[in-house]
Short mmCIF file of C-alpha atoms in Angstrom, two decimals:
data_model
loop_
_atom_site.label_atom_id
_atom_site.label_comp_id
_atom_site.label_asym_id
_atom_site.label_seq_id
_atom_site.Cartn_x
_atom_site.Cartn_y
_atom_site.Cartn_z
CA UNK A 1 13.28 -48.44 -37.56
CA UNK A 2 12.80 -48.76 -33.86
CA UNK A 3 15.97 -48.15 -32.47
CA UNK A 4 17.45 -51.57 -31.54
CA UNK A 5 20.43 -50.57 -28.87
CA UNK A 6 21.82 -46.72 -28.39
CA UNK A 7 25.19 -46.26 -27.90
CA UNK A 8 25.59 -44.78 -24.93
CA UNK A 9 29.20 -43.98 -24.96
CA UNK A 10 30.75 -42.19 -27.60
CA UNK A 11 32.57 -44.95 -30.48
CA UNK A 12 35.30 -44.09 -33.12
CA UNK A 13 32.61 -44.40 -36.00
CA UNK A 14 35.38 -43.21 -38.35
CA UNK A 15 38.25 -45.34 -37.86
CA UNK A 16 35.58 -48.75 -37.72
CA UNK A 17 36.79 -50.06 -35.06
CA UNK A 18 33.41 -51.25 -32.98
CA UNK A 19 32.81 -54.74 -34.13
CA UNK A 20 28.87 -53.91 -34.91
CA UNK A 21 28.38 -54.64 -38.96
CA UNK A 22 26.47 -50.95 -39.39
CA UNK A 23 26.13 -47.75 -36.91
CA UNK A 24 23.84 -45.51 -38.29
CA UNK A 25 23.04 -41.64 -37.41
CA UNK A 26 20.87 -38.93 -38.57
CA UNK A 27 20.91 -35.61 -38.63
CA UNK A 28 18.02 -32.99 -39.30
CA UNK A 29 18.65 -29.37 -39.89
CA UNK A 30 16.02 -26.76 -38.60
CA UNK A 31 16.04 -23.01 -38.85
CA UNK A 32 16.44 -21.68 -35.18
CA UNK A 33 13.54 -20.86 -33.21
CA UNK A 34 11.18 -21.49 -36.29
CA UNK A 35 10.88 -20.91 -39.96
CA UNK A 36 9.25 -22.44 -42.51
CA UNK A 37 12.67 -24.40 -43.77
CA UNK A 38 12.32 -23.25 -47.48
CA UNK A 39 14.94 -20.35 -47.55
CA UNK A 40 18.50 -20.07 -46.85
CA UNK A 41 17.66 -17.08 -44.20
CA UNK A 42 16.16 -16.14 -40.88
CA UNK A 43 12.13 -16.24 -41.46
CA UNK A 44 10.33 -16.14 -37.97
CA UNK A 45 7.57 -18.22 -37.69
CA UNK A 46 5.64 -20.37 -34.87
CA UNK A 47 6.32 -23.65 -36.74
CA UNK A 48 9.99 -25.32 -37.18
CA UNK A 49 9.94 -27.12 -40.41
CA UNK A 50 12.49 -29.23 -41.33
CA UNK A 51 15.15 -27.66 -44.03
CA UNK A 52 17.50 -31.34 -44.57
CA UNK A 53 18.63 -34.63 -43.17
CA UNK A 54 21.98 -36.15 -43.89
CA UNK A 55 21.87 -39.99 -42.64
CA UNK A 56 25.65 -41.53 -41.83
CA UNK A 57 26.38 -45.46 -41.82
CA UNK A 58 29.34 -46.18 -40.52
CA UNK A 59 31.27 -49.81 -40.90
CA UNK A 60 34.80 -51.21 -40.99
CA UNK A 61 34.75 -50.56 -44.83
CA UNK A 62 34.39 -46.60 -44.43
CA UNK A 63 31.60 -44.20 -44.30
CA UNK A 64 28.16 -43.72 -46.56
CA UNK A 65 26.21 -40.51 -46.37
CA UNK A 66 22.81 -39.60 -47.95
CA UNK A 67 21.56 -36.21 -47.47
CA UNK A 68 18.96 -34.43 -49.18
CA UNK A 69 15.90 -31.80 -48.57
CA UNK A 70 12.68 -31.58 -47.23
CA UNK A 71 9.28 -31.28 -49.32
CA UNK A 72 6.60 -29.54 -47.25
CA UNK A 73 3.00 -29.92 -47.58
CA UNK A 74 -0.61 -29.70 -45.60
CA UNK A 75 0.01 -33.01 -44.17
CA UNK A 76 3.79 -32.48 -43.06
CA UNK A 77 7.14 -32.42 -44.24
CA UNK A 78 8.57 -35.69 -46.32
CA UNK A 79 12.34 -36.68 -47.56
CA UNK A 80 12.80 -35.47 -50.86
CA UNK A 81 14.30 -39.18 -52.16
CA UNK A 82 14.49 -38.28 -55.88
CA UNK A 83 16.66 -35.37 -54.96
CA UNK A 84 18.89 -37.41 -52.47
CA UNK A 85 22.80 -36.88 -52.63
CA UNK A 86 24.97 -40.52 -51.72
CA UNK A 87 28.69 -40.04 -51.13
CA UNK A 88 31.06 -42.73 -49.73
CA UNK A 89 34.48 -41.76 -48.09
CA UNK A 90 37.31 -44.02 -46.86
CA UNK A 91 38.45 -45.45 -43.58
CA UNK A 92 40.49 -42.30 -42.08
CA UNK A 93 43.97 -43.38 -40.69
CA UNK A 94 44.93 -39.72 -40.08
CA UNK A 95 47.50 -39.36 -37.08
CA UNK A 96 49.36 -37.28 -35.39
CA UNK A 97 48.33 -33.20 -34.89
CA UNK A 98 45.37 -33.18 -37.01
CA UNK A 99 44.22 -37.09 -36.22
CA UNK A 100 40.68 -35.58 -34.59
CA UNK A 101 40.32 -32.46 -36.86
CA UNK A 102 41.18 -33.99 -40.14
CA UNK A 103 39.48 -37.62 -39.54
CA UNK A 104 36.32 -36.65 -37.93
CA UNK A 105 33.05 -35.57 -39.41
CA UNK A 106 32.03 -32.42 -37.49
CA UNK A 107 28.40 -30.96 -37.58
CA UNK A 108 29.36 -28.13 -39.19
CA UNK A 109 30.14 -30.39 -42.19
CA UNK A 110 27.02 -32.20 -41.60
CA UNK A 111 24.92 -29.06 -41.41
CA UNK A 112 26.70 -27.62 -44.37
CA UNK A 113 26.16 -30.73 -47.01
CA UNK A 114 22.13 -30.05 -46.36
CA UNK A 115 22.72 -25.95 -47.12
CA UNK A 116 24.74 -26.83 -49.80
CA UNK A 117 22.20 -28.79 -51.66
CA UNK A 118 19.36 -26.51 -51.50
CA UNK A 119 18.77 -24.96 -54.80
CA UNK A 120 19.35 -21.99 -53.60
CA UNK A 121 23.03 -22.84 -53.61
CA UNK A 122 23.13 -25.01 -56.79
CA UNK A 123 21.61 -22.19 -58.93
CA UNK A 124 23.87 -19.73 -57.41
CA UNK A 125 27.01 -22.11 -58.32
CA UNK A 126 26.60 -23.64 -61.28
CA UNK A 127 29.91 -22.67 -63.60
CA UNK A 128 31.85 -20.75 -60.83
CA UNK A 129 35.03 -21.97 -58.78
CA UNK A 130 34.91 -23.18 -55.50
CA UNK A 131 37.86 -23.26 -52.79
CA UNK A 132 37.06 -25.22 -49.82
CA UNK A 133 39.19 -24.95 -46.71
CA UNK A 134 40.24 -27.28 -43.83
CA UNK A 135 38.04 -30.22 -46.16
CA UNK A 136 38.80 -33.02 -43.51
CA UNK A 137 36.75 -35.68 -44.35
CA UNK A 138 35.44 -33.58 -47.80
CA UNK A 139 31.88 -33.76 -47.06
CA UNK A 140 31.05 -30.23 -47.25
CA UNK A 141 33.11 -29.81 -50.42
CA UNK A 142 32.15 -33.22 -52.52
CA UNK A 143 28.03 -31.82 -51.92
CA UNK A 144 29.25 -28.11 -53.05
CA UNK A 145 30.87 -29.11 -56.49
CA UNK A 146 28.35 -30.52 -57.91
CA UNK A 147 27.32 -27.80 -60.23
CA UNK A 148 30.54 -25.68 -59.77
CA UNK A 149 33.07 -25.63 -62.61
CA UNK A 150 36.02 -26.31 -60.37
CA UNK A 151 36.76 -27.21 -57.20
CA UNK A 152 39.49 -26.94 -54.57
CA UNK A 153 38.97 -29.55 -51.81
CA UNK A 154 42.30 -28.58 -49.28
CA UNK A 155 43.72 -29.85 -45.95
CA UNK A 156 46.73 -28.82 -43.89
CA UNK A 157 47.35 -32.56 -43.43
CA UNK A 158 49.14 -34.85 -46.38
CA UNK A 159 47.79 -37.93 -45.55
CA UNK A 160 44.41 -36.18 -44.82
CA UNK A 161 44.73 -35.14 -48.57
CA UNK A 162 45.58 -38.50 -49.85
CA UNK A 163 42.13 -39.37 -48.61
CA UNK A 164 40.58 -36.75 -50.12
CA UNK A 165 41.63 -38.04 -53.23
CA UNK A 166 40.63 -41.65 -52.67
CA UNK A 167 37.05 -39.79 -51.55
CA UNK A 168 37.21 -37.95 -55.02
CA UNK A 169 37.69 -41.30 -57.43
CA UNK A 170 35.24 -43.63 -54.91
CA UNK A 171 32.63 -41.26 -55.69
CA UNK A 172 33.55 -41.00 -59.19
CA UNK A 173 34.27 -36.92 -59.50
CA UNK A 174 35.25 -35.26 -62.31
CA UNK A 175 39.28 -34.24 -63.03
CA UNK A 176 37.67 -30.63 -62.27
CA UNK A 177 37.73 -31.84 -58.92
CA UNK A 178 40.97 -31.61 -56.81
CA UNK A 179 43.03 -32.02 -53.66
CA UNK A 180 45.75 -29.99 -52.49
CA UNK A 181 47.75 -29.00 -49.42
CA UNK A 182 47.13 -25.59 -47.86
CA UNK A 183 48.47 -24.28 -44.55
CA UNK A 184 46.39 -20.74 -43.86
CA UNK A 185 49.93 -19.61 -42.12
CA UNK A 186 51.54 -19.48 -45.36
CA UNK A 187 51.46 -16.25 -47.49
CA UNK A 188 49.29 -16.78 -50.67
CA UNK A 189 49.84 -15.30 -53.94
CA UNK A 190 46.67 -16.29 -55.73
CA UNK A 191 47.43 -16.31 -59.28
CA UNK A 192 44.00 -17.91 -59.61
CA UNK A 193 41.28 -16.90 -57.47
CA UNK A 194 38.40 -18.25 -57.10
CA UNK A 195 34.24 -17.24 -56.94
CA UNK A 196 33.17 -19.21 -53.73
CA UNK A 197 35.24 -19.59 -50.72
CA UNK A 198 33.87 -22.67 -48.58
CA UNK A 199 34.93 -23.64 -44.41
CA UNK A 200 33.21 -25.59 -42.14
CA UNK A 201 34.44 -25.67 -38.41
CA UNK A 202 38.04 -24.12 -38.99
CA UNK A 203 37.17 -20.99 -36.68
CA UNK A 204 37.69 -23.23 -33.50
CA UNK A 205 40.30 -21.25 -32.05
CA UNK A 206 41.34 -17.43 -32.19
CA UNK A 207 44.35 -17.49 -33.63
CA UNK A 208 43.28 -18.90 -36.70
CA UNK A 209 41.13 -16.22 -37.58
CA UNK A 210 44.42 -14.03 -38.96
CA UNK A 211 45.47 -16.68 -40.81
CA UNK A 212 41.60 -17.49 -42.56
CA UNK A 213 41.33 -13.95 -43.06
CA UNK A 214 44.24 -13.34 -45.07
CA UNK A 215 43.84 -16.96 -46.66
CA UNK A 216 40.57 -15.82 -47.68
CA UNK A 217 41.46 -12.37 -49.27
CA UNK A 218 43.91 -14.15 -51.07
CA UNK A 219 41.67 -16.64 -52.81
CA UNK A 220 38.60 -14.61 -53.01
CA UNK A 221 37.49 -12.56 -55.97
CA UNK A 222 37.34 -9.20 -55.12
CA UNK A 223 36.38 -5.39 -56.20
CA UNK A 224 36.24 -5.32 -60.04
CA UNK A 225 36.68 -9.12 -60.96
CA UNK A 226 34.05 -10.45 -58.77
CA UNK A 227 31.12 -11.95 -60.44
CA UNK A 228 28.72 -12.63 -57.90
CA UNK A 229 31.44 -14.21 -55.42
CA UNK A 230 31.13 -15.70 -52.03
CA UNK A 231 32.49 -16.64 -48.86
CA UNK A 232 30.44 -18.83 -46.32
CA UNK A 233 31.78 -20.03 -43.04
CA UNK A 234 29.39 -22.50 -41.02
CA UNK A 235 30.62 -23.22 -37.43
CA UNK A 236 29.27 -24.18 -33.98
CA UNK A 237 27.25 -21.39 -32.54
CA UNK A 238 28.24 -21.59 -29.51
CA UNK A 239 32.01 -21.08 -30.69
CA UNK A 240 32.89 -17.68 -29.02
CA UNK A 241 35.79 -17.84 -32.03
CA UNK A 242 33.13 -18.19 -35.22
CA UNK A 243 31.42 -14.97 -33.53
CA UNK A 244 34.88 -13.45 -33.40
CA UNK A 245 35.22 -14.25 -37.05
CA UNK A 246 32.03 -12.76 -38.12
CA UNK A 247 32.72 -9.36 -36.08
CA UNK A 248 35.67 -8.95 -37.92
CA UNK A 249 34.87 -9.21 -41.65
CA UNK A 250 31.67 -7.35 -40.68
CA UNK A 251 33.02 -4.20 -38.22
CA UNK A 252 36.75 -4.26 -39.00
CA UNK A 253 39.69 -5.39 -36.52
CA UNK A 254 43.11 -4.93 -35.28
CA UNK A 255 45.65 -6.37 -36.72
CA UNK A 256 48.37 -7.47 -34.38
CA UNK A 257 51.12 -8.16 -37.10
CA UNK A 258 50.74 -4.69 -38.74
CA UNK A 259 49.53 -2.58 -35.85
CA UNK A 260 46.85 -1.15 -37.55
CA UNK A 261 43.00 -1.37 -36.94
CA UNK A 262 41.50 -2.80 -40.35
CA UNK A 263 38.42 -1.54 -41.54
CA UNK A 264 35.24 -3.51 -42.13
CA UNK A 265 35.37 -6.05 -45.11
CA UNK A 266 33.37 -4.25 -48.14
CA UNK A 267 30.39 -5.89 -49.54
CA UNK A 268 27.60 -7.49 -47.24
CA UNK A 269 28.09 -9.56 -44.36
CA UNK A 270 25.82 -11.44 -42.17
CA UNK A 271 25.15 -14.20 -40.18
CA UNK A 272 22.28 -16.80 -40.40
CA UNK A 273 21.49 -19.21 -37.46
CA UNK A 274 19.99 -22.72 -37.55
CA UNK A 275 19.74 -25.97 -35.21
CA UNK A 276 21.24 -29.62 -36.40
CA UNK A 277 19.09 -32.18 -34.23
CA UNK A 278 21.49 -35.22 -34.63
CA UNK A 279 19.88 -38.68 -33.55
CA UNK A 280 22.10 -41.02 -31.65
CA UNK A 281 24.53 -43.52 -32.91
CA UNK A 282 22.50 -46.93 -32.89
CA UNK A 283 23.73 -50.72 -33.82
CA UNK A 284 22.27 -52.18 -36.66
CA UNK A 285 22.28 -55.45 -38.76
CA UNK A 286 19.98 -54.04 -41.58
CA UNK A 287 21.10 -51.41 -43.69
CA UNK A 288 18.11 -51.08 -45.16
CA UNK A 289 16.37 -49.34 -41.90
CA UNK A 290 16.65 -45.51 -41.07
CA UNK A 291 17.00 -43.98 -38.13
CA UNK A 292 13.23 -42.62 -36.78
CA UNK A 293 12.83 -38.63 -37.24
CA UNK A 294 11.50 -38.61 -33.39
CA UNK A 295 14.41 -39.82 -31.32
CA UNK A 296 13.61 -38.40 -28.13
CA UNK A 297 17.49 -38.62 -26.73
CA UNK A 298 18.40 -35.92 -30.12
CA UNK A 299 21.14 -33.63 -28.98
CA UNK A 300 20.47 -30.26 -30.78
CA UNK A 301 23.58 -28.58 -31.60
CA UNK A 302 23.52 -24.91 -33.10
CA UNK A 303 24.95 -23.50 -35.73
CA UNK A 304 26.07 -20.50 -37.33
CA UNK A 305 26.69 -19.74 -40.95
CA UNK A 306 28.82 -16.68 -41.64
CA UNK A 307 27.92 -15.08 -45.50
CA UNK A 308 29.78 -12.21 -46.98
CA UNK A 309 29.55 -11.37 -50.84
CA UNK A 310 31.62 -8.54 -51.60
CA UNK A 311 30.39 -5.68 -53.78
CA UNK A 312 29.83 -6.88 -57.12
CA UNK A 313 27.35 -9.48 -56.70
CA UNK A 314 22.91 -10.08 -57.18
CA UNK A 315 23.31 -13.94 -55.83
CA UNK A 316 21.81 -15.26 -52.39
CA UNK A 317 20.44 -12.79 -50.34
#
């Protein structure tokens, strides 16, 4: 569609509260500084091929979100429609602390829903458990359980929770999928754990990085009982705090409440780098149109996706 009005301040698409029937957005996920958008890894190349898209319509009724993949060929790079993931998620009324964290949709989460339904991904979690923290809105985690054989969606915030749950029947999930409370300050005794450990954007500041770490050991399969687990962390690249993070699964760190310098996490650890070109949010009457893969006033936003797979594992490499 030709865009028919950008708008040029920023709007609470979440809460609905602009008086336009339909805001739409898209989003389209590149590898950074080139690749040819068909692996979840670094692959230089001259050409930037596009991985996935994830296109958000907002209203007063809630939020609808489509994302799927790219198909490449000799004549370009089309939408992969038959493969296209549709959720729909409730009008947030989250207030208080957590009102921005819990109620937004971040581009982490956006960035995460396309990497999440690569087949990479899908093949690597079909039948294991999956643990997502700081859910928010549940984007990340609702695209991620769709092959697993359980799944964890969690928030620190109740009432963020309580919408995870109406985000969980709207879309028609399975029981396997859940909701649950989960404060990262807390001290975890995981009866249960789990094979996959999902975040996206909850390395935003450094103190939380104690309390993820620990939260994560906790939950994650480790040493002798891991079959093939995982842990992946997507954040803003620019966040001096998700670089933090990655430095100290992969080198080892100090820790403050036990005075002593941990080692290194065992296992593999790196960190994979892409760009989210996000489109504007434009006013629109017809929600049939989509938002034009050239919009010249794209902010490009970068992001960072932290992997480590302990020892015991032959999944994505």
């Amino acid at each position: 569609m030709r865009f028919k009005r950008l708008l040029l301040a920023p709007i609470c698409f979440w809460k609905g509260t602009s008086s336009f029937s339909m805001q739409t957005r898209k989003s389209i996920l590149l590898p950074w500084g080139g690749g040819d958008g068909t692996e979840f890894t670094l692959s230089p190349s001259t050409t930037q091929q596009p991985l996935g898209y994830c296109i958000e319509q907002s209203n007063e009724n809630g939020l609808q979100v489509s994302t799927g993949l790219y198909t490449h060929h000799d004549s370009g790079s089309k939408p992969d429609i038959s493969n296209e993931l549709h959720l729909s998620f409730p009008t947030s009324d989250v207030t208080g602390e957590y009102a921005n964290m819990s109620s937004e949709l971040w581009p982490s989460a956006i960035a995460s829903s396309i990497l999440l339904n690569s087949p990479e991904f899908r093949n690597f979690s079909n039948g294991k458990s999956l643990l997502e923290l700081g859910s928010g809105v549940g984007l990340a985690g609702l695209v991620a359980a769709r092959d697993c054989s359980s799944c964890v969606l969690t928030d620190v915030d109740e009432r963020a929770v309580q919408l995870l749950h109406q985000a969980t029947h709207k879309n028609h999930l399975p029981e396997t999928v859940t909701c649950r409370q989960l404060d990262w300050r807390d001290n975890h005794d995981a009866s249960n754990p789990v094979d996959i450990i999902l975040g996206s954007d909850i390395a935003y500041y450094y103190h939380l990085l104690r309390p993820i770490m620990d939260t994560t050991r906790a939950f994650l399969k480790q040493d002798s009982v891991a079959q093939d687990s995982l842990l992946i962390i997507v954040g803003g690249a620019s966040r001096e705090s998700q670089w933090d993070l990655y430095h100290n699964i992969r080198d080892g760190c100090y820790n403050q409440i036990t005075d002593v310098r941990e080692p290194p996490w065992l296992g593999k650890t790196k960190m994979v780098l892409f760009h989210l070109k996000m489109s504007n949010w434009v006013e629109d009457n017809d929600e049939t149109d989509v938002v034009e893969d050239d919009d010249e006033d794209s902010q490009m936003v970068p992001i960072s996706v932290i992997i480590h797979q302990p020892p015991s594992r032959s999944g994505i490499s």
